[in-house]
Amino acid sequence: MDLVEGHLAREVPENVPVWDIDPYDPAILSDPTDYYAELRRLGPFVYIPKYAMLACGRFEVTKTVFSDWERFVSSRGVGLQDFSLETPWRPHSIILEVDPPDHTKTRTVMSRAMSPRAVNNLKEAFQTAADSLIDQLLEQGPFEAVEDLAETYPTTVFPEAVGLHKSDRRRLVDYGAMVFNALGPDNALRQQAMAKGPDIVPWITEQCERKNLRTDGIGASIYAAADNGDITEAEAGMLVRSLLSAGVDTTVSGIGSALWCLATHPEEFEKLKEDPSLARPAFEETLRYTSPVHSFCRTANLDTEVAGISIAEGTKILCVLAAANLDEDHWPNADRFDIERRPVGHLALGTGIHGCVGQNIARAELEAVLSAIARKVETITLTGDAIWRPNNAIHALDRMPLSFTAKS
Ligand code: OVM
């Protein structure tokens, strides 16, 4: 049978438009809005011949495929490769790339380790770090928002919360770039990210060992589940690896995109300054509007049907979460960034049994940063072009020159 990018090349289902596009073209990844709109316009699914896959971007159908874990599995990989046919680049994630019943046990351990109560204990340290970083940037003058704020903040507070003895900003960010680019095709983005593996992967693996973690962090609470017999010691190490895979580039992107939204929508920033308690809804709207994780795949595990379209076993389906979050049929004035929208049910954190297990931490980090800005900053000005950093699964900025002025 024909393999394309490591998965079965199934035939075009009846009534599905064939769309000759490369969604992983760096130009599209950097400026995806028209691609999202066309994807939604063409139908519930399109067939993309270059990758022999289906793609969806309308809200309802994307939500259905993404959350129906019995028909559209994660255990065959959430990128283009089918793990039932090819060996993944690293041992598969035991929480992301797995289905029930195996998923249930690891998910429970991770949910507990990042429960609302566990995260509440982190909030004070998150706020102190955010306040002092914003104070420092106000003193510094114009700054590079990706490096000096979006990357610096999570790579300071998150490794500390996990319990790493030392952070390494470059390696943590580049490991995220590997993990998320790996979900795409074997293009230049993936190859360039993977080339850094020999320097990064051994370091990451070492940080996941029990002896390299403080005894009071999230990592330690995962190892406590091994002491209880809920999981093995090796599984605990794998779950710490999941924290370091999913917990950095996602929040880096979230902070960068939130700053970009506020800098380009001053009237929304005015609302936030007037009422700093809008920090949280402002983050939710940033998630809806920019979708840090733009797409993940699922694999049909049987012959089935969605929205009247027949889908053959083994079909890879690109679920374009970012397109669903901008669907006019679900979100009135979808192209408007409105921090008072309260976009309940957006798909930026996924949905269903695989919905982001770290979302309490992500929200705590963003609330700390946005509330510090709301209290301390008078104006946010773009002093040059915002440049995006194409990635096969993440929508994030590469560079953004900003200047803040202080409230008097
Ligand atoms: C993991 C993981 C979890 C969520 C996202 C992610 C691809 C990785 O368990 O390693 O990014």
PDB file of N, CA and C in Angstrom, residues 36 180 248-258 283-296 321-322 325 346-349 362 366 388-389 391-397:
ATOM      1  N   TYR A  36      -7.414  29.571   6.236  1.00  0.00           N
ATOM      2  CA  TYR A  36      -8.482  29.120   7.136  1.00  0.00           C
ATOM      3  C   TYR A  36      -9.854  29.376   6.511  1.00  0.00           C
ATOM      4  N   PHE A 180       6.722  19.984  18.224  1.00  0.00           N
ATOM      5  CA  PHE A 180       5.586  20.446  17.438  1.00  0.00           C
ATOM      6  C   PHE A 180       5.873  20.402  15.938  1.00  0.00           C
ATOM      7  N   VAL A 248       5.977  24.649  27.381  1.00  0.00           N
ATOM      8  CA  VAL A 248       6.817  25.830  27.166  1.00  0.00           C
ATOM      9  C   VAL A 248       6.397  26.608  25.911  1.00  0.00           C
ATOM     10  N   ASP A 249       6.526  25.989  24.737  1.00  0.00           N
ATOM     11  CA  ASP A 249       6.264  26.747  23.498  1.00  0.00           C
ATOM     12  C   ASP A 249       4.815  27.216  23.383  1.00  0.00           C
ATOM     13  N   THR A 250       3.913  26.463  23.979  1.00  0.00           N
ATOM     14  CA  THR A 250       2.500  26.832  23.977  1.00  0.00           C
ATOM     15  C   THR A 250       2.267  28.145  24.735  1.00  0.00           C
ATOM     16  N   THR A 251       2.841  28.258  25.933  1.00  0.00           N
ATOM     17  CA  THR A 251       2.642  29.476  26.733  1.00  0.00           C
ATOM     18  C   THR A 251       3.505  30.620  26.201  1.00  0.00           C
ATOM     19  N   VAL A 252       4.674  30.292  25.642  1.00  0.00           N
ATOM     20  CA  VAL A 252       5.480  31.329  24.974  1.00  0.00           C
ATOM     21  C   VAL A 252       4.649  31.958  23.857  1.00  0.00           C
ATOM     22  N   SER A 253       4.020  31.109  23.059  1.00  0.00           N
ATOM     23  CA  SER A 253       3.178  31.595  21.970  1.00  0.00           C
ATOM     24  C   SER A 253       1.990  32.382  22.510  1.00  0.00           C
ATOM     25  N   GLY A 254       1.377  31.893  23.582  1.00  0.00           N
ATOM     26  CA  GLY A 254       0.220  32.571  24.172  1.00  0.00           C
ATOM     27  C   GLY A 254       0.564  33.982  24.642  1.00  0.00           C
ATOM     28  N   ILE A 255       1.703  34.134  25.287  1.00  0.00           N
ATOM     29  CA  ILE A 255       2.104  35.463  25.781  1.00  0.00           C
ATOM     30  C   ILE A 255       2.428  36.389  24.608  1.00  0.00           C
ATOM     31  N   GLY A 256       3.211  35.888  23.656  1.00  0.00           N
ATOM     32  CA  GLY A 256       3.562  36.713  22.491  1.00  0.00           C
ATOM     33  C   GLY A 256       2.325  37.164  21.747  1.00  0.00           C
ATOM     34  N   SER A 257       1.387  36.236  21.532  1.00  0.00           N
ATOM     35  CA  SER A 257       0.184  36.587  20.779  1.00  0.00           C
ATOM     36  C   SER A 257      -0.726  37.528  21.559  1.00  0.00           C
ATOM     37  N   ALA A 258      -0.773  37.379  22.879  1.00  0.00           N
ATOM     38  CA  ALA A 258      -1.574  38.304  23.695  1.00  0.00           C
ATOM     39  C   ALA A 258      -1.016  39.724  23.575  1.00  0.00           C
ATOM     40  N   PHE A 283      -7.169  36.653  27.861  1.00  0.00           N
ATOM     41  CA  PHE A 283      -6.384  35.485  27.436  1.00  0.00           C
ATOM     42  C   PHE A 283      -7.247  34.496  26.651  1.00  0.00           C
ATOM     43  N   GLU A 284      -8.470  34.261  27.110  1.00  0.00           N
ATOM     44  CA  GLU A 284      -9.343  33.323  26.381  1.00  0.00           C
ATOM     45  C   GLU A 284      -9.596  33.819  24.958  1.00  0.00           C
ATOM     46  N   GLU A 285      -9.800  35.121  24.837  1.00  0.00           N
ATOM     47  CA  GLU A 285     -10.038  35.683  23.500  1.00  0.00           C
ATOM     48  C   GLU A 285      -8.763  35.623  22.654  1.00  0.00           C
ATOM     49  N   THR A 286      -7.607  35.805  23.283  1.00  0.00           N
ATOM     50  CA  THR A 286      -6.337  35.630  22.556  1.00  0.00           C
ATOM     51  C   THR A 286      -6.230  34.193  22.041  1.00  0.00           C
ATOM     52  N   LEU A 287      -6.607  33.245  22.879  1.00  0.00           N
ATOM     53  CA  LEU A 287      -6.562  31.835  22.451  1.00  0.00           C
ATOM     54  C   LEU A 287      -7.474  31.611  21.251  1.00  0.00           C
ATOM     55  N   ARG A 288      -8.714  32.110  21.350  1.00  0.00           N
ATOM     56  CA  ARG A 288      -9.642  31.940  20.229  1.00  0.00           C
ATOM     57  C   ARG A 288      -9.114  32.616  18.967  1.00  0.00           C
ATOM     58  N   TYR A 289      -8.624  33.828  19.131  1.00  0.00           N
ATOM     59  CA  TYR A 289      -8.270  34.670  17.985  1.00  0.00           C
ATOM     60  C   TYR A 289      -6.973  34.221  17.323  1.00  0.00           C
ATOM     61  N   THR A 290      -6.045  33.666  18.101  1.00  0.00           N
ATOM     62  CA  THR A 290      -4.725  33.327  17.532  1.00  0.00           C
ATOM     63  C   THR A 290      -4.384  31.839  17.568  1.00  0.00           C
ATOM     64  N   SER A 291      -5.061  31.027  18.349  1.00  0.00           N
ATOM     65  CA  SER A 291      -4.837  29.571  18.420  1.00  0.00           C
ATOM     66  C   SER A 291      -3.359  29.155  18.377  1.00  0.00           C
ATOM     67  N   PRO A 292      -2.663  29.256  19.523  1.00  0.00           N
ATOM     68  CA  PRO A 292      -1.248  28.863  19.566  1.00  0.00           C
ATOM     69  C   PRO A 292      -0.962  27.476  18.970  1.00  0.00           C
ATOM     70  N   VAL A 293      -1.819  26.492  19.213  1.00  0.00           N
ATOM     71  CA  VAL A 293      -1.698  25.216  18.499  1.00  0.00           C
ATOM     72  C   VAL A 293      -2.684  25.282  17.331  1.00  0.00           C
ATOM     73  N   HIS A 294      -2.158  25.479  16.097  1.00  0.00           N
ATOM     74  CA  HIS A 294      -3.096  25.713  14.981  1.00  0.00           C
ATOM     75  C   HIS A 294      -3.748  24.442  14.487  1.00  0.00           C
ATOM     76  N   SER A 295      -3.053  23.321  14.557  1.00  0.00           N
ATOM     77  CA  SER A 295      -3.679  22.075  14.089  1.00  0.00           C
ATOM     78  C   SER A 295      -2.992  20.849  14.667  1.00  0.00           C
ATOM     79  N   PHE A 296      -3.783  19.834  14.896  1.00  0.00           N
ATOM     80  CA  PHE A 296      -3.335  18.494  15.280  1.00  0.00           C
ATOM     81  C   PHE A 296      -4.120  17.528  14.400  1.00  0.00           C
ATOM     82  N   LEU A 321      -7.725  23.610  14.223  1.00  0.00           N
ATOM     83  CA  LEU A 321      -8.384  24.228  15.377  1.00  0.00           C
ATOM     84  C   LEU A 321      -8.481  25.734  15.195  1.00  0.00           C
ATOM     85  N   ALA A 322      -7.446  26.332  14.629  1.00  0.00           N
ATOM     86  CA  ALA A 322      -7.416  27.786  14.440  1.00  0.00           C
ATOM     87  C   ALA A 322      -8.517  28.235  13.483  1.00  0.00           C
ATOM     88  N   ASN A 325     -11.844  28.150  15.300  1.00  0.00           N
ATOM     89  CA  ASN A 325     -11.970  29.257  16.253  1.00  0.00           C
ATOM     90  C   ASN A 325     -12.304  30.584  15.575  1.00  0.00           C
ATOM     91  N   HIS A 346     -14.146  27.520  22.848  1.00  0.00           N
ATOM     92  CA  HIS A 346     -13.149  27.580  21.771  1.00  0.00           C
ATOM     93  C   HIS A 346     -12.300  26.301  21.795  1.00  0.00           C
ATOM     94  N   LEU A 347     -11.655  26.011  20.672  1.00  0.00           N
ATOM     95  CA  LEU A 347     -10.936  24.739  20.558  1.00  0.00           C
ATOM     96  C   LEU A 347      -9.417  24.885  20.726  1.00  0.00           C
ATOM     97  N   ALA A 348      -8.967  26.077  21.181  1.00  0.00           N
ATOM     98  CA  ALA A 348      -7.515  26.292  21.245  1.00  0.00           C
ATOM     99  C   ALA A 348      -6.817  25.353  22.225  1.00  0.00           C
ATOM    100  N   LEU A 349      -7.551  24.914  23.243  1.00  0.00           N
ATOM    101  CA  LEU A 349      -6.973  23.964  24.199  1.00  0.00           C
ATOM    102  C   LEU A 349      -7.496  22.561  23.923  1.00  0.00           C
ATOM    103  N   ALA A 362      -1.406  27.246  32.396  1.00  0.00           N
ATOM    104  CA  ALA A 362      -1.334  28.238  31.316  1.00  0.00           C
ATOM    105  C   ALA A 362      -2.131  29.478  31.700  1.00  0.00           C
ATOM    106  N   LEU A 366      -0.683  33.327  32.254  1.00  0.00           N
ATOM    107  CA  LEU A 366      -1.151  34.458  31.435  1.00  0.00           C
ATOM    108  C   LEU A 366      -1.870  35.507  32.270  1.00  0.00           C
ATOM    109  N   TRP A 388       6.369  36.411  12.221  1.00  0.00           N
ATOM    110  CA  TRP A 388       5.939  35.108  12.737  1.00  0.00           C
ATOM    111  C   TRP A 388       7.011  34.058  12.492  1.00  0.00           C
ATOM    112  N   ARG A 389       7.018  33.017  13.313  1.00  0.00           N
ATOM    113  CA  ARG A 389       8.000  31.929  13.221  1.00  0.00           C
ATOM    114  C   ARG A 389       7.264  30.657  12.795  1.00  0.00           C
ATOM    115  N   ASN A 391       5.855  27.145  12.145  1.00  0.00           N
ATOM    116  CA  ASN A 391       6.034  25.844  12.804  1.00  0.00           C
ATOM    117  C   ASN A 391       4.871  24.963  12.350  1.00  0.00           C
ATOM    118  N   ASN A 392       5.147  23.673  12.146  1.00  0.00           N
ATOM    119  CA  ASN A 392       4.141  22.762  11.590  1.00  0.00           C
ATOM    120  C   ASN A 392       2.903  22.588  12.474  1.00  0.00           C
ATOM    121  N   ALA A 393       2.975  22.956  13.747  1.00  0.00           N
ATOM    122  CA  ALA A 393       1.788  22.821  14.606  1.00  0.00           C
ATOM    123  C   ALA A 393       1.519  24.038  15.492  1.00  0.00           C
ATOM    124  N   ILE A 394       2.497  24.942  15.609  1.00  0.00           N
ATOM    125  CA  ILE A 394       2.344  26.094  16.513  1.00  0.00           C
ATOM    126  C   ILE A 394       2.313  27.387  15.713  1.00  0.00           C
ATOM    127  N   HIS A 395       1.424  28.282  16.107  1.00  0.00           N
ATOM    128  CA  HIS A 395       1.378  29.614  15.500  1.00  0.00           C
ATOM    129  C   HIS A 395       1.974  30.576  16.511  1.00  0.00           C
ATOM    130  N   ALA A 396       3.181  31.037  16.251  1.00  0.00           N
ATOM    131  CA  ALA A 396       3.870  31.874  17.232  1.00  0.00           C
ATOM    132  C   ALA A 396       4.712  32.923  16.537  1.00  0.00           C
ATOM    133  N   LEU A 397       4.980  33.981  17.302  1.00  0.00           N
ATOM    134  CA  LEU A 397       5.844  35.047  16.805  1.00  0.00           C
ATOM    135  C   LEU A 397       7.308  34.627  16.886  1.00  0.00           C
TER     136      LEU A 397
END
